[in-house]
């Protein structure tokens, strides 16, 4: 395979993984039994470190719905775009959503320390919480959410990350509800979130 073909194949493979994961999530949420299976199959207990350097668990986010989005601070376009869209939706939600949180979980903990995450998310809504941890904790979190993340070397000797790029909506008990399309008008996304308050 030529270098050009390989460069084109990498994003296509990442997109395929995301579409398959999204399809599984959609199928699981079509019926009551599917919703129960999805809630049991996606998410669960975790211990990570937030962008303030404080250890947090799933218990810290119970009581209000929250979003989960995987990414990394060296991400060139998808991550900042999604975080902007999430910020716009949270802004549209206003005071009704003061307890709603969006968890930006790094898939690149080697580079994304709490300090780096804090600086990165400072440009977005303050309800967005950056989460990191050691590689084992991040791998466990990714696996629990039926997501994927993979390091991809670049020709300059550096690397980038391929990862699941859709946004998970979790209910006030931390159970998976479904994926949330944040690319719509902020008021539409806010309306979806408000139904789970």
PDB file of C-alpha atoms in Angstrom:
ATOM      1  CA  UNK A   1       0.000   0.000   0.000  1.00  0.00           C
ATOM      2  CA  UNK A   2       1.371   3.388  -0.961  1.00  0.00           C
ATOM      3  CA  UNK A   3       1.986   6.079   1.659  1.00  0.00           C
ATOM      4  CA  UNK A   4      -0.839   8.189   0.183  1.00  0.00           C
ATOM      5  CA  UNK A   5      -3.281   5.262   0.297  1.00  0.00           C
ATOM      6  CA  UNK A   6      -2.222   4.493   3.872  1.00  0.00           C
ATOM      7  CA  UNK A   7      -2.815   8.127   4.928  1.00  0.00           C
ATOM      8  CA  UNK A   8      -6.292   8.002   3.389  1.00  0.00           C
ATOM      9  CA  UNK A   9      -7.088   4.623   4.946  1.00  0.00           C
ATOM     10  CA  UNK A  10      -6.375   5.658   8.557  1.00  0.00           C
ATOM     11  CA  UNK A  11      -9.243   8.188   8.893  1.00  0.00           C
ATOM     12  CA  UNK A  12     -11.571   5.843   6.999  1.00  0.00           C
ATOM     13  CA  UNK A  13     -10.838   3.030   9.455  1.00  0.00           C
ATOM     14  CA  UNK A  14     -11.442   5.403  12.390  1.00  0.00           C
ATOM     15  CA  UNK A  15     -14.746   6.482  10.831  1.00  0.00           C
ATOM     16  CA  UNK A  16     -15.759   2.858  10.293  1.00  0.00           C
ATOM     17  CA  UNK A  17     -15.065   2.010  13.949  1.00  0.00           C
ATOM     18  CA  UNK A  18     -17.108   5.026  15.063  1.00  0.00           C
ATOM     19  CA  UNK A  19     -20.014   4.115  12.790  1.00  0.00           C
ATOM     20  CA  UNK A  20     -20.037   0.515  14.005  1.00  0.00           C
ATOM     21  CA  UNK A  21     -19.993   1.637  17.641  1.00  0.00           C
ATOM     22  CA  UNK A  22     -22.723   4.192  16.935  1.00  0.00           C
ATOM     23  CA  UNK A  23     -24.793   1.538  15.163  1.00  0.00           C
ATOM     24  CA  UNK A  24     -24.495  -0.814  18.123  1.00  0.00           C
ATOM     25  CA  UNK A  25     -25.524   1.994  20.480  1.00  0.00           C
ATOM     26  CA  UNK A  26     -28.514   2.847  18.262  1.00  0.00           C
ATOM     27  CA  UNK A  27     -29.694  -0.774  18.067  1.00  0.00           C
ATOM     28  CA  UNK A  28     -29.388  -1.166  21.811  1.00  0.00           C
ATOM     29  CA  UNK A  29     -31.514   1.914  22.436  1.00  0.00           C
ATOM     30  CA  UNK A  30     -34.414   1.002  20.124  1.00  0.00           C
ATOM     31  CA  UNK A  31     -36.379  -1.092  22.630  1.00  0.00           C
ATOM     32  CA  UNK A  32     -36.877  -1.078  26.414  1.00  0.00           C
ATOM     33  CA  UNK A  33     -34.943  -4.326  26.663  1.00  0.00           C
ATOM     34  CA  UNK A  34     -32.243  -2.837  24.449  1.00  0.00           C
ATOM     35  CA  UNK A  35     -32.066   0.263  26.621  1.00  0.00           C
ATOM     36  CA  UNK A  36     -31.632  -1.868  29.746  1.00  0.00           C
ATOM     37  CA  UNK A  37     -28.931  -3.937  28.036  1.00  0.00           C
ATOM     38  CA  UNK A  38     -27.180  -0.776  26.847  1.00  0.00           C
ATOM     39  CA  UNK A  39     -27.325   0.788  30.304  1.00  0.00           C
ATOM     40  CA  UNK A  40     -25.749  -2.320  31.771  1.00  0.00           C
ATOM     41  CA  UNK A  41     -23.205  -2.711  28.968  1.00  0.00           C
ATOM     42  CA  UNK A  42     -21.844   0.833  28.700  1.00  0.00           C
ATOM     43  CA  UNK A  43     -20.226   2.796  31.509  1.00  0.00           C
ATOM     44  CA  UNK A  44     -19.660   1.803  35.108  1.00  0.00           C
ATOM     45  CA  UNK A  45     -17.357   2.566  38.016  1.00  0.00           C
ATOM     46  CA  UNK A  46     -14.160   4.513  37.378  1.00  0.00           C
ATOM     47  CA  UNK A  47     -11.441   6.421  39.189  1.00  0.00           C
ATOM     48  CA  UNK A  48      -9.737   9.186  37.207  1.00  0.00           C
ATOM     49  CA  UNK A  49      -8.131  12.575  37.846  1.00  0.00           C
ATOM     50  CA  UNK A  50      -9.836  15.819  36.836  1.00  0.00           C
ATOM     51  CA  UNK A  51      -8.212  18.908  35.339  1.00  0.00           C
ATOM     52  CA  UNK A  52      -7.810  20.361  38.828  1.00  0.00           C
ATOM     53  CA  UNK A  53      -5.695  17.363  39.876  1.00  0.00           C
ATOM     54  CA  UNK A  54      -8.438  15.893  42.083  1.00  0.00           C
ATOM     55  CA  UNK A  55      -9.338  12.200  42.041  1.00  0.00           C
ATOM     56  CA  UNK A  56     -12.946  11.676  40.943  1.00  0.00           C
ATOM     57  CA  UNK A  57     -15.211   8.665  40.490  1.00  0.00           C
ATOM     58  CA  UNK A  58     -18.546   8.012  38.810  1.00  0.00           C
ATOM     59  CA  UNK A  59     -20.239   9.002  42.090  1.00  0.00           C
ATOM     60  CA  UNK A  60     -19.120  12.612  41.601  1.00  0.00           C
ATOM     61  CA  UNK A  61     -21.337  12.915  38.525  1.00  0.00           C
ATOM     62  CA  UNK A  62     -24.522  11.264  39.758  1.00  0.00           C
ATOM     63  CA  UNK A  63     -27.630  13.346  40.370  1.00  0.00           C
ATOM     64  CA  UNK A  64     -27.669  15.061  36.970  1.00  0.00           C
ATOM     65  CA  UNK A  65     -27.232  13.830  33.412  1.00  0.00           C
ATOM     66  CA  UNK A  66     -23.772  14.131  31.952  1.00  0.00           C
ATOM     67  CA  UNK A  67     -22.019  13.745  28.630  1.00  0.00           C
ATOM     68  CA  UNK A  68     -18.903  11.716  27.890  1.00  0.00           C
ATOM     69  CA  UNK A  69     -16.610  12.543  24.994  1.00  0.00           C
ATOM     70  CA  UNK A  70     -13.224  10.989  24.203  1.00  0.00           C
ATOM     71  CA  UNK A  71     -10.435  13.108  22.757  1.00  0.00           C
ATOM     72  CA  UNK A  72      -6.962  14.531  23.273  1.00  0.00           C
ATOM     73  CA  UNK A  73      -5.430  17.981  23.371  1.00  0.00           C
ATOM     74  CA  UNK A  74      -3.253  17.477  20.270  1.00  0.00           C
ATOM     75  CA  UNK A  75      -6.374  16.706  18.227  1.00  0.00           C
ATOM     76  CA  UNK A  76      -6.356  19.047  15.220  1.00  0.00           C
ATOM     77  CA  UNK A  77     -10.057  19.534  14.514  1.00  0.00           C
ATOM     78  CA  UNK A  78     -12.675  17.008  15.719  1.00  0.00           C
ATOM     79  CA  UNK A  79     -12.073  17.513  19.450  1.00  0.00           C
ATOM     80  CA  UNK A  80     -12.167  21.317  19.560  1.00  0.00           C
ATOM     81  CA  UNK A  81     -15.202  21.315  17.258  1.00  0.00           C
ATOM     82  CA  UNK A  82     -17.101  18.861  19.475  1.00  0.00           C
ATOM     83  CA  UNK A  83     -16.151  20.768  22.622  1.00  0.00           C
ATOM     84  CA  UNK A  84     -17.377  23.996  21.029  1.00  0.00           C
ATOM     85  CA  UNK A  85     -20.680  22.328  20.059  1.00  0.00           C
ATOM     86  CA  UNK A  86     -21.078  20.918  23.573  1.00  0.00           C
ATOM     87  CA  UNK A  87     -20.333  24.371  25.028  1.00  0.00           C
ATOM     88  CA  UNK A  88     -23.005  25.937  22.819  1.00  0.00           C
ATOM     89  CA  UNK A  89     -25.575  23.341  23.923  1.00  0.00           C
ATOM     90  CA  UNK A  90     -24.735  23.843  27.604  1.00  0.00           C
ATOM     91  CA  UNK A  91     -25.009  27.595  27.131  1.00  0.00           C
ATOM     92  CA  UNK A  92     -28.443  27.126  25.513  1.00  0.00           C
ATOM     93  CA  UNK A  93     -29.480  24.958  28.454  1.00  0.00           C
ATOM     94  CA  UNK A  94     -28.772  27.885  30.771  1.00  0.00           C
ATOM     95  CA  UNK A  95     -29.521  27.734  34.486  1.00  0.00           C
ATOM     96  CA  UNK A  96     -31.673  24.619  34.031  1.00  0.00           C
ATOM     97  CA  UNK A  97     -28.473  22.727  33.362  1.00  0.00           C
ATOM     98  CA  UNK A  98     -26.228  24.207  36.037  1.00  0.00           C
ATOM     99  CA  UNK A  99     -25.493  20.687  37.389  1.00  0.00           C
ATOM    100  CA  UNK A 100     -24.963  19.052  33.993  1.00  0.00           C
ATOM    101  CA  UNK A 101     -21.360  18.141  33.254  1.00  0.00           C
ATOM    102  CA  UNK A 102     -19.570  17.090  30.070  1.00  0.00           C
ATOM    103  CA  UNK A 103     -16.619  14.782  30.657  1.00  0.00           C
ATOM    104  CA  UNK A 104     -13.770  15.240  28.187  1.00  0.00           C
ATOM    105  CA  UNK A 105     -11.790  12.032  28.714  1.00  0.00           C
ATOM    106  CA  UNK A 106      -8.327  12.015  27.201  1.00  0.00           C
ATOM    107  CA  UNK A 107      -7.154   9.002  25.221  1.00  0.00           C
ATOM    108  CA  UNK A 108      -3.590  10.363  25.419  1.00  0.00           C
ATOM    109  CA  UNK A 109      -2.762  10.433  29.137  1.00  0.00           C
ATOM    110  CA  UNK A 110       0.987  10.463  28.472  1.00  0.00           C
ATOM    111  CA  UNK A 111       0.716  14.033  27.169  1.00  0.00           C
ATOM    112  CA  UNK A 112      -2.563  15.174  28.719  1.00  0.00           C
ATOM    113  CA  UNK A 113      -1.736  15.880  32.342  1.00  0.00           C
ATOM    114  CA  UNK A 114      -4.273  17.713  34.533  1.00  0.00           C
ATOM    115  CA  UNK A 115      -2.404  20.972  33.886  1.00  0.00           C
ATOM    116  CA  UNK A 116      -2.495  20.504  30.116  1.00  0.00           C
ATOM    117  CA  UNK A 117      -6.199  19.616  30.212  1.00  0.00           C
ATOM    118  CA  UNK A 118      -6.974  22.633  32.396  1.00  0.00           C
ATOM    119  CA  UNK A 119      -5.333  24.981  29.927  1.00  0.00           C
ATOM    120  CA  UNK A 120      -7.016  23.281  26.954  1.00  0.00           C
ATOM    121  CA  UNK A 121     -10.599  23.326  28.239  1.00  0.00           C
ATOM    122  CA  UNK A 122     -10.342  26.891  29.560  1.00  0.00           C
ATOM    123  CA  UNK A 123     -11.645  28.081  26.175  1.00  0.00           C
ATOM    124  CA  UNK A 124     -14.900  26.160  26.580  1.00  0.00           C
ATOM    125  CA  UNK A 125     -17.893  26.040  28.931  1.00  0.00           C
ATOM    126  CA  UNK A 126     -16.827  25.675  32.598  1.00  0.00           C
ATOM    127  CA  UNK A 127     -19.164  22.682  32.962  1.00  0.00           C
ATOM    128  CA  UNK A 128     -16.744  20.675  30.818  1.00  0.00           C
ATOM    129  CA  UNK A 129     -14.491  18.553  33.027  1.00  0.00           C
ATOM    130  CA  UNK A 130     -11.182  17.243  31.710  1.00  0.00           C
ATOM    131  CA  UNK A 131     -10.327  13.738  32.906  1.00  0.00           C
ATOM    132  CA  UNK A 132      -7.058  11.843  32.741  1.00  0.00           C
ATOM    133  CA  UNK A 133      -5.306   9.080  34.665  1.00  0.00           C
ATOM    134  CA  UNK A 134      -2.712   6.406  34.145  1.00  0.00           C
ATOM    135  CA  UNK A 135      -2.863   4.367  30.954  1.00  0.00           C
ATOM    136  CA  UNK A 136      -4.513   1.398  32.662  1.00  0.00           C
ATOM    137  CA  UNK A 137      -7.319   3.573  34.071  1.00  0.00           C
ATOM    138  CA  UNK A 138      -7.924   5.240  30.701  1.00  0.00           C
ATOM    139  CA  UNK A 139      -7.898   1.867  28.910  1.00  0.00           C
ATOM    140  CA  UNK A 140     -10.450   0.536  31.395  1.00  0.00           C
ATOM    141  CA  UNK A 141     -12.686   3.584  30.911  1.00  0.00           C
ATOM    142  CA  UNK A 142     -12.512   3.274  27.115  1.00  0.00           C
ATOM    143  CA  UNK A 143     -13.334  -0.441  27.312  1.00  0.00           C
ATOM    144  CA  UNK A 144     -16.238   0.126  29.716  1.00  0.00           C
ATOM    145  CA  UNK A 145     -17.763   2.522  27.195  1.00  0.00           C
ATOM    146  CA  UNK A 146     -17.299   0.085  24.288  1.00  0.00           C
ATOM    147  CA  UNK A 147     -15.129   2.724  22.662  1.00  0.00           C
ATOM    148  CA  UNK A 148     -11.748   2.519  20.981  1.00  0.00           C
ATOM    149  CA  UNK A 149      -8.508   4.461  21.048  1.00  0.00           C
ATOM    150  CA  UNK A 150      -5.308   3.717  19.180  1.00  0.00           C
ATOM    151  CA  UNK A 151      -1.940   5.430  18.893  1.00  0.00           C
ATOM    152  CA  UNK A 152      -0.898   6.023  15.283  1.00  0.00           C
ATOM    153  CA  UNK A 153       2.736   6.923  14.522  1.00  0.00           C
ATOM    154  CA  UNK A 154       3.294   9.823  12.152  1.00  0.00           C
ATOM    155  CA  UNK A 155       6.108  10.068   9.638  1.00  0.00           C
ATOM    156  CA  UNK A 156       7.846  12.827  11.632  1.00  0.00           C
ATOM    157  CA  UNK A 157       8.394  10.425  14.536  1.00  0.00           C
ATOM    158  CA  UNK A 158       5.505  11.807  16.586  1.00  0.00           C
ATOM    159  CA  UNK A 159       2.061  10.229  16.918  1.00  0.00           C
ATOM    160  CA  UNK A 160      -1.617  11.007  16.800  1.00  0.00           C
ATOM    161  CA  UNK A 161      -4.620   9.199  18.254  1.00  0.00           C
ATOM    162  CA  UNK A 162      -7.576   7.550  16.577  1.00  0.00           C
ATOM    163  CA  UNK A 163     -10.577   7.351  18.871  1.00  0.00           C
ATOM    164  CA  UNK A 164     -14.332   7.094  19.181  1.00  0.00           C
ATOM    165  CA  UNK A 165     -15.739  10.509  18.351  1.00  0.00           C
ATOM    166  CA  UNK A 166     -19.391  10.466  19.301  1.00  0.00           C
ATOM    167  CA  UNK A 167     -20.876  11.929  22.466  1.00  0.00           C
ATOM    168  CA  UNK A 168     -22.435   9.636  25.079  1.00  0.00           C
ATOM    169  CA  UNK A 169     -25.453  10.807  27.059  1.00  0.00           C
ATOM    170  CA  UNK A 170     -25.621   9.336  30.561  1.00  0.00           C
ATOM    171  CA  UNK A 171     -28.627   9.771  32.849  1.00  0.00           C
ATOM    172  CA  UNK A 172     -28.633  11.097  36.417  1.00  0.00           C
ATOM    173  CA  UNK A 173     -27.707   7.632  37.708  1.00  0.00           C
ATOM    174  CA  UNK A 174     -24.761   7.351  35.328  1.00  0.00           C
ATOM    175  CA  UNK A 175     -26.535   4.895  33.021  1.00  0.00           C
ATOM    176  CA  UNK A 176     -26.102   5.072  29.267  1.00  0.00           C
ATOM    177  CA  UNK A 177     -29.062   6.673  27.455  1.00  0.00           C
ATOM    178  CA  UNK A 178     -27.700   6.910  23.909  1.00  0.00           C
ATOM    179  CA  UNK A 179     -25.436   8.925  21.677  1.00  0.00           C
ATOM    180  CA  UNK A 180     -26.124  12.632  21.353  1.00  0.00           C
ATOM    181  CA  UNK A 181     -25.747  14.486  18.066  1.00  0.00           C
ATOM    182  CA  UNK A 182     -24.234  17.789  19.168  1.00  0.00           C
ATOM    183  CA  UNK A 183     -23.789  19.057  15.596  1.00  0.00           C
ATOM    184  CA  UNK A 184     -27.433  20.216  15.541  1.00  0.00           C
ATOM    185  CA  UNK A 185     -28.697  23.624  16.603  1.00  0.00           C
ATOM    186  CA  UNK A 186     -27.712  24.225  20.259  1.00  0.00           C
ATOM    187  CA  UNK A 187     -31.370  24.648  21.302  1.00  0.00           C
ATOM    188  CA  UNK A 188     -32.217  21.202  19.910  1.00  0.00           C
ATOM    189  CA  UNK A 189     -29.357  19.578  21.808  1.00  0.00           C
ATOM    190  CA  UNK A 190     -30.312  21.494  24.952  1.00  0.00           C
ATOM    191  CA  UNK A 191     -33.895  20.272  24.587  1.00  0.00           C
ATOM    192  CA  UNK A 192     -32.694  16.650  24.468  1.00  0.00           C
ATOM    193  CA  UNK A 193     -30.601  17.214  27.571  1.00  0.00           C
ATOM    194  CA  UNK A 194     -33.428  18.950  29.412  1.00  0.00           C
ATOM    195  CA  UNK A 195     -35.606  15.840  29.114  1.00  0.00           C
ATOM    196  CA  UNK A 196     -33.181  14.022  31.410  1.00  0.00           C
ATOM    197  CA  UNK A 197     -32.907  16.703  34.113  1.00  0.00           C
TER     198      UNK A 197
END
